[in-house]
Backbone as numpy.savetxt, mean C-alpha at the origin, in Angstrom:
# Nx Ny Nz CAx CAy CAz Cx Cy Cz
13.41 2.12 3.78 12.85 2.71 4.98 12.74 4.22 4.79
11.77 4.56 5.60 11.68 6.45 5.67 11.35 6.81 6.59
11.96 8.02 7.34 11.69 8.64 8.58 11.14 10.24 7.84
10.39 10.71 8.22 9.71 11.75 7.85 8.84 12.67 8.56
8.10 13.61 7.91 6.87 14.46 8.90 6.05 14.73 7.97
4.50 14.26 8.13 3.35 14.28 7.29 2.34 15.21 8.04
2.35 16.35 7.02 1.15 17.62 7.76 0.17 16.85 7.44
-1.37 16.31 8.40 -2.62 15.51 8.75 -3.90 16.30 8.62
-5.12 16.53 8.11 -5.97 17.02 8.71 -6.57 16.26 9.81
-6.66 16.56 11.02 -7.71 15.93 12.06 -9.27 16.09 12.10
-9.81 15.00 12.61 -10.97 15.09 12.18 -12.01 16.36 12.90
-11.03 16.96 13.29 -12.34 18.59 13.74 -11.53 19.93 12.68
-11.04 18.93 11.54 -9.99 19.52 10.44 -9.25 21.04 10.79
-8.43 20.44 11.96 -7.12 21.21 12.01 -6.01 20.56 11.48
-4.53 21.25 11.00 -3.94 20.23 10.77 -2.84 19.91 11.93
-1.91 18.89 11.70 -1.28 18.26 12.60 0.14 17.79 11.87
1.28 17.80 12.14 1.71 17.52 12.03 2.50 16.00 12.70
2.84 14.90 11.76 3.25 13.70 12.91 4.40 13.21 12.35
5.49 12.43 12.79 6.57 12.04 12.02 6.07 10.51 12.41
6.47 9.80 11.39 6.58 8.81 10.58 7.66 8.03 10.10
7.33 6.55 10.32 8.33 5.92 10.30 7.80 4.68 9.00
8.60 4.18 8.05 8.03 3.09 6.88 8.60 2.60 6.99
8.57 0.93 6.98 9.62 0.28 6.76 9.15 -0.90 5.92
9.88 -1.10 4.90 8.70 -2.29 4.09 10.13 -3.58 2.83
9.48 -4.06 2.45 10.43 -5.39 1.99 10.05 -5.33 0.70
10.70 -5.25 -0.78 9.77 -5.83 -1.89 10.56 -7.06 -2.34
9.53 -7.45 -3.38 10.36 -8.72 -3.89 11.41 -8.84 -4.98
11.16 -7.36 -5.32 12.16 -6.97 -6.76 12.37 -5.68 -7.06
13.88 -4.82 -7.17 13.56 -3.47 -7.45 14.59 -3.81 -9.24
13.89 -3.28 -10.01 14.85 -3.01 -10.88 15.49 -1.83 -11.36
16.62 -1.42 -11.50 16.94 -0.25 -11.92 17.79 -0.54 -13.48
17.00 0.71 -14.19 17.27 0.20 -15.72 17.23 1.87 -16.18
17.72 2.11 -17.46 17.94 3.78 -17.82 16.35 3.67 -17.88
15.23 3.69 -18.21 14.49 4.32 -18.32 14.01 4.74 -16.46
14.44 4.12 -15.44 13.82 4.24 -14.31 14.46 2.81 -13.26
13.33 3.37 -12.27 13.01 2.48 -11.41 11.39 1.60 -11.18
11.58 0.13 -11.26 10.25 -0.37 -10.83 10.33 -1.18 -9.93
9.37 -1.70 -9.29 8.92 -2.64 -7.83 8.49 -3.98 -8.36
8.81 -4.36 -8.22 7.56 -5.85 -8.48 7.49 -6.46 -6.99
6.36 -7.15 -7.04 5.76 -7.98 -5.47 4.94 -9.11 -6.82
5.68 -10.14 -6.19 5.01 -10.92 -6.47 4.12 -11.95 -5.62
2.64 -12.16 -6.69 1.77 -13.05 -6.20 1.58 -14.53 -6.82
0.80 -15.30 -5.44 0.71 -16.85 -5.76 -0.80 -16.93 -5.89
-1.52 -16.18 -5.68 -2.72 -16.16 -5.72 -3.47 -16.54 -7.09
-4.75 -17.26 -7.07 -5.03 -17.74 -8.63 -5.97 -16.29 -9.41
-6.30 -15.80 -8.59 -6.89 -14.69 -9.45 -6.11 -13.33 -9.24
-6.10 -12.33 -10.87 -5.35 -11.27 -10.52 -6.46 -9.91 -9.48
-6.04 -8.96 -9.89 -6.75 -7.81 -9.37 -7.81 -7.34 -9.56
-8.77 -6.69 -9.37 -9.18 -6.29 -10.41 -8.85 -4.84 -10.65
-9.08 -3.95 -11.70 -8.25 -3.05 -12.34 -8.39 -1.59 -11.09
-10.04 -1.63 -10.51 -9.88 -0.58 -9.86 -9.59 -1.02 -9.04
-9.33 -1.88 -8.04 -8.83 -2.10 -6.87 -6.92 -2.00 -7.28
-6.72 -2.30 -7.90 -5.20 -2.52 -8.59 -4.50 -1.02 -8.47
-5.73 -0.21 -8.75 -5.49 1.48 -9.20 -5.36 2.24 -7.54
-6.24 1.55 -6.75 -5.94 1.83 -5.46 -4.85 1.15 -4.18
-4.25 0.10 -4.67 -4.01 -0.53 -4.15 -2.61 0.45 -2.85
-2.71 -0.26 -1.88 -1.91 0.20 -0.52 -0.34 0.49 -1.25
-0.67 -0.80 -0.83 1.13 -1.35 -0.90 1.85 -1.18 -2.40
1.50 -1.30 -3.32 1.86 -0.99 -4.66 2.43 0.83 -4.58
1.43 1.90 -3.90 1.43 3.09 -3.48 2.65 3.19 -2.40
2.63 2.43 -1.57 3.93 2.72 -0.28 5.24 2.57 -1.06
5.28 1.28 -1.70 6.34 1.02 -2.52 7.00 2.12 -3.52
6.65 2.55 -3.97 6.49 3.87 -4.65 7.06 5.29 -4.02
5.91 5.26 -3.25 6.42 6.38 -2.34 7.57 6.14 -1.16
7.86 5.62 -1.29 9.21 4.62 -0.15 10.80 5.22 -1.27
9.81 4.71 -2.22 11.69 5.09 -2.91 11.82 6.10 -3.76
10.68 7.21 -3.59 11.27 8.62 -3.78 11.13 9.26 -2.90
11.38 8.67 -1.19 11.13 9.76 -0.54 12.19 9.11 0.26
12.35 8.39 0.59 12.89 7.48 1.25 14.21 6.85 0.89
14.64 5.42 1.66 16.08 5.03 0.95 15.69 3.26 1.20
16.80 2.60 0.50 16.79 1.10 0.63 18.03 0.66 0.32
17.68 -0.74 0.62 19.49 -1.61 1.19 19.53 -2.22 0.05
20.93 -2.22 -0.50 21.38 -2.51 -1.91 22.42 -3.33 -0.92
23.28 -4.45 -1.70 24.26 -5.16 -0.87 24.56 -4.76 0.31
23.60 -5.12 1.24 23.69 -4.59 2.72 24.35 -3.11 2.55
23.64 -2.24 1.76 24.51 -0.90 2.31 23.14 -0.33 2.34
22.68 0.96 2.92 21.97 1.67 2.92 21.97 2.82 1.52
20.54 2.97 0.68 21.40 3.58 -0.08 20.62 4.78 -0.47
20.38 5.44 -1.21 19.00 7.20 -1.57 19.04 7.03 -3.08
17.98 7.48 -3.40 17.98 7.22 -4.88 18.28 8.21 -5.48
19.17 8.04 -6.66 19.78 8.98 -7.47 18.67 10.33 -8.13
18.25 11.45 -7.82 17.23 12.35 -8.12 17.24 12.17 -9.14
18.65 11.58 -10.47 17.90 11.79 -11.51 17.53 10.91 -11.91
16.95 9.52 -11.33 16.64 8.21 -11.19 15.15 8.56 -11.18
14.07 8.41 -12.25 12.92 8.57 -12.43 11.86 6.98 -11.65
10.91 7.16 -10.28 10.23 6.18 -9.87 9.28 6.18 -11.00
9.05 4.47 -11.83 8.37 4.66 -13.16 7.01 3.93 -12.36
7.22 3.16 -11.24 5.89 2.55 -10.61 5.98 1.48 -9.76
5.12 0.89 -9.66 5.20 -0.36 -9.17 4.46 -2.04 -9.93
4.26 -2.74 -9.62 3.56 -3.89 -10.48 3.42 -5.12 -9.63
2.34 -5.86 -9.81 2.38 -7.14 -8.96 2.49 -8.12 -10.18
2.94 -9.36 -10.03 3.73 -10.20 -10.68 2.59 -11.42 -10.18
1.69 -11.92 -11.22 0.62 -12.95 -10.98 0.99 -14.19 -11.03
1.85 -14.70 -10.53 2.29 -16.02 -11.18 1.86 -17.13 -11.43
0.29 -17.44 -10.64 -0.59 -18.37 -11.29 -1.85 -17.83 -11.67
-1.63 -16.84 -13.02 -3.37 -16.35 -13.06 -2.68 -16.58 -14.82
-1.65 -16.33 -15.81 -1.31 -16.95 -16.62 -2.81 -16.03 -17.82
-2.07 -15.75 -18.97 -3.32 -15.08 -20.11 -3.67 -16.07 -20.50
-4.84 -15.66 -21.52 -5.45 -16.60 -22.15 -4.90 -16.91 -22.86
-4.12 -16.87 -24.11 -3.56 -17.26 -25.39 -1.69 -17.97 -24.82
-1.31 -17.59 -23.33 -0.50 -18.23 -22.64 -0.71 -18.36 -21.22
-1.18 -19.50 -20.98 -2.03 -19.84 -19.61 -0.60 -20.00 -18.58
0.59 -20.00 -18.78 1.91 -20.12 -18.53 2.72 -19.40 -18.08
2.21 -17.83 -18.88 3.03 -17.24 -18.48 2.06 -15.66 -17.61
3.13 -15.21 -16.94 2.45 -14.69 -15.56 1.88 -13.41 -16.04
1.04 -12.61 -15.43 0.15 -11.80 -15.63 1.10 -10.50 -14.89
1.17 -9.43 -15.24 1.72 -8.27 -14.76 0.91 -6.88 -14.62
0.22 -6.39 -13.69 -0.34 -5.62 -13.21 0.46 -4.32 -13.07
0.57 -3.32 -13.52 1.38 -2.33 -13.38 0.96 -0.64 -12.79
1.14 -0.12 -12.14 0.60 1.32 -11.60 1.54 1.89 -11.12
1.73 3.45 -11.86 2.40 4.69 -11.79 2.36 5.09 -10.38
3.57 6.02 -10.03 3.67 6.51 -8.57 2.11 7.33 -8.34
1.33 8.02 -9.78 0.73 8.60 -9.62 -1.20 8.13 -9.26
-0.88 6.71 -9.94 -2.48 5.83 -9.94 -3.27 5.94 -8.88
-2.07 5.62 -7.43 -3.06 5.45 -6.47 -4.05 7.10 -6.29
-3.35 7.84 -6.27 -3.70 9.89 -5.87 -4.67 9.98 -6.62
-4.62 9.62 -8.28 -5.48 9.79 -9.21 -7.07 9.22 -8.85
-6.78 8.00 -7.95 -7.91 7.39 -8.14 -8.68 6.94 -6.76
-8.22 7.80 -6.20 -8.70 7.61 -4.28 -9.08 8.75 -3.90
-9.84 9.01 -3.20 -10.73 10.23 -2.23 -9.62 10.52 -1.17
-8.86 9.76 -0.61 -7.90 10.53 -0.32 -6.27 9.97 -0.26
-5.09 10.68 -0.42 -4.18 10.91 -1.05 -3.46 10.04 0.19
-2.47 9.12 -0.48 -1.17 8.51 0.06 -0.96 9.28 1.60
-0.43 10.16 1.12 0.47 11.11 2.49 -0.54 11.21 3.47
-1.90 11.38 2.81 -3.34 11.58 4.06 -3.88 10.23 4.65
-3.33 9.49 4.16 -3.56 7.94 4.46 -2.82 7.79 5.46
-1.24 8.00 5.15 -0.07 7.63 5.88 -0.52 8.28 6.97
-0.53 9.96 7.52 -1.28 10.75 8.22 -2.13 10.10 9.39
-3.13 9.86 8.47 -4.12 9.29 9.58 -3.42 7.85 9.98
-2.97 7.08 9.53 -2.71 5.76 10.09 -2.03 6.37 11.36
-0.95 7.07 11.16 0.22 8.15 12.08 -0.74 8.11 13.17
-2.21 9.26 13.27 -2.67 9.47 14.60 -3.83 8.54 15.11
-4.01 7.41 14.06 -4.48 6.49 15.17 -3.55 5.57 16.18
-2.56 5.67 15.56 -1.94 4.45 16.58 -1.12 6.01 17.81
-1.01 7.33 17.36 -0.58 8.36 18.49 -1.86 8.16 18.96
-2.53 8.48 19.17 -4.21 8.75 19.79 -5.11 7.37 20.18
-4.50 6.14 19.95 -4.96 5.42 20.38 -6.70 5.04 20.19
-6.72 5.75 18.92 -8.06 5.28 18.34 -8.63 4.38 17.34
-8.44 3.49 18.26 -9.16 1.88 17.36 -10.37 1.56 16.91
-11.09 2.08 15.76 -12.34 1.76 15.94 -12.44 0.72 14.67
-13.44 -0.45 14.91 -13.89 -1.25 13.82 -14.68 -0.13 12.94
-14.52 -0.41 11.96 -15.63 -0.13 10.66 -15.70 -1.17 9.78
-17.21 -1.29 9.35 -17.69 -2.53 8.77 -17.79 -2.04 7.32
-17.16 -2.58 6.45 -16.96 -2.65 4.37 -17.07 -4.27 4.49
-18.56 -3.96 4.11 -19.38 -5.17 3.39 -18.51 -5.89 2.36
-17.96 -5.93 1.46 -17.26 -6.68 0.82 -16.10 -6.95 1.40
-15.07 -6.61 2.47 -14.27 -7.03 3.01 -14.94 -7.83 4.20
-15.50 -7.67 4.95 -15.92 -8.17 6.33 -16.67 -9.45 6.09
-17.22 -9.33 5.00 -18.07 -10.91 4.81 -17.29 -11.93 4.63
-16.14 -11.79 4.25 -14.78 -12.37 3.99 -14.44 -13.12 5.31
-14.36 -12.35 6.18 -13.27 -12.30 7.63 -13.63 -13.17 8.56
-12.54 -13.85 8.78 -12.62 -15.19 9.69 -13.25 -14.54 11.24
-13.38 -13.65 11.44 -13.37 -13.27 12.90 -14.42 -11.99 13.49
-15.60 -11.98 12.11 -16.54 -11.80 12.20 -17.24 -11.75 13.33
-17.37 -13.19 13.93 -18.35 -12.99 14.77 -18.12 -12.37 15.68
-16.76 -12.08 15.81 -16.08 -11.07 16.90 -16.29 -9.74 17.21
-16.52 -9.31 15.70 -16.39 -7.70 15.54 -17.52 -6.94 15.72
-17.01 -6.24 16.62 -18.30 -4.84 17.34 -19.14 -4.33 15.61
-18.20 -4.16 14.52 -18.64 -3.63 13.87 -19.22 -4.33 12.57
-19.57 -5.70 12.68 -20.05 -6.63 11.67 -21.43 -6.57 12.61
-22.42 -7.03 11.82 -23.74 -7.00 12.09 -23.98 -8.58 13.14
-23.58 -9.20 12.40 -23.27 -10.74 13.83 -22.49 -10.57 14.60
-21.51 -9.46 14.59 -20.42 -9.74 16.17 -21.15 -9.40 16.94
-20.25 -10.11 17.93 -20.84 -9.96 19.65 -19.16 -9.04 20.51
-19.93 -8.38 21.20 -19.37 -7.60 21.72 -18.38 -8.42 22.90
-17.18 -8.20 22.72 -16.29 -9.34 24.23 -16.68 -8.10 25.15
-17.42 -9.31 26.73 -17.52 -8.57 27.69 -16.20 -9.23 28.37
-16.08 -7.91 29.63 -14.86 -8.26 30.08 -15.22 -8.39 31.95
């Protein structure tokens, strides 16, 4: 978990300051001399693909959770040792299996640094804005064509080209 304060730009780009609260579960931390890593593992039959992998959310929170943040080791609360290097995170494929071993699981791996490197905008500005939509109470649909064509609830959404608007 992490309690914190993330300086925001707002969108008439002043900044803002908001505190922040994380709280998140993984499926594996290991701590070994070279570091610390995350694993989350998946049941899913296909893995990532590499740039989505490079952006990915939660791989990034995970990350940033346990160098900024703290987590429960035998029910104790605990902070990570500074000189305890975060080496990344990784998702754990367990039915996508290589080619030359269809058996054994596929491991996806990204540095604390992948997601920053490879996104228009940065973790903390993410966290940020998530922060003042739910202070500000600004919900708006936005429609990403490759996610929304997906979505069971389409026909719902103000912001898919078939939703219908709920009148009230």
């Amino acid at each position: 978990s992490l309690q914190s304060k993330v300086a925001v730009v707002q969108p008439d780009g002043t900044q803002r300051e908001v505190s922040i609260a994380i709280k998140g579960r993984a499926d594996r931390i290991e701590f070994t001399q070279d570091g610390i890593m995350v694993f989350d593992f998946k049941t899913s039959k296909e893995s990532k693909k590499k740039s989505d992998l490079q952006k990915d959310i939660q791989l990034a929170l995970y990350t940033y959770l346990l160098e900024h943040g703290n987590y429960m080791q035998d029910e104790e609360l605990q902070r990570r040792d500074p000189t305890q290097t975060v080496q990344g995170a990784a998702l754990i494929q367990l039915r996508v299996g290589e080619k030359d071993n269809p058996d054994a699981a596929v491991v996806q791996q990204v540095t604390p640094e992948t997601h920053d490197e490879n996104s228009q905008t940065s973790l903390t500005q993410r966290i940020g804005q998530a922060a003042l939509v739910v202070l500000d109470e600004r919900y708006e649909a936005k429609y990403e064509e490759q996610k929304c064509k997906l979505c069971k609830v389409r026909m719902l959404c103000p912001a898919a080209p078939e939703g219908k608007q709920v009148l009230s």
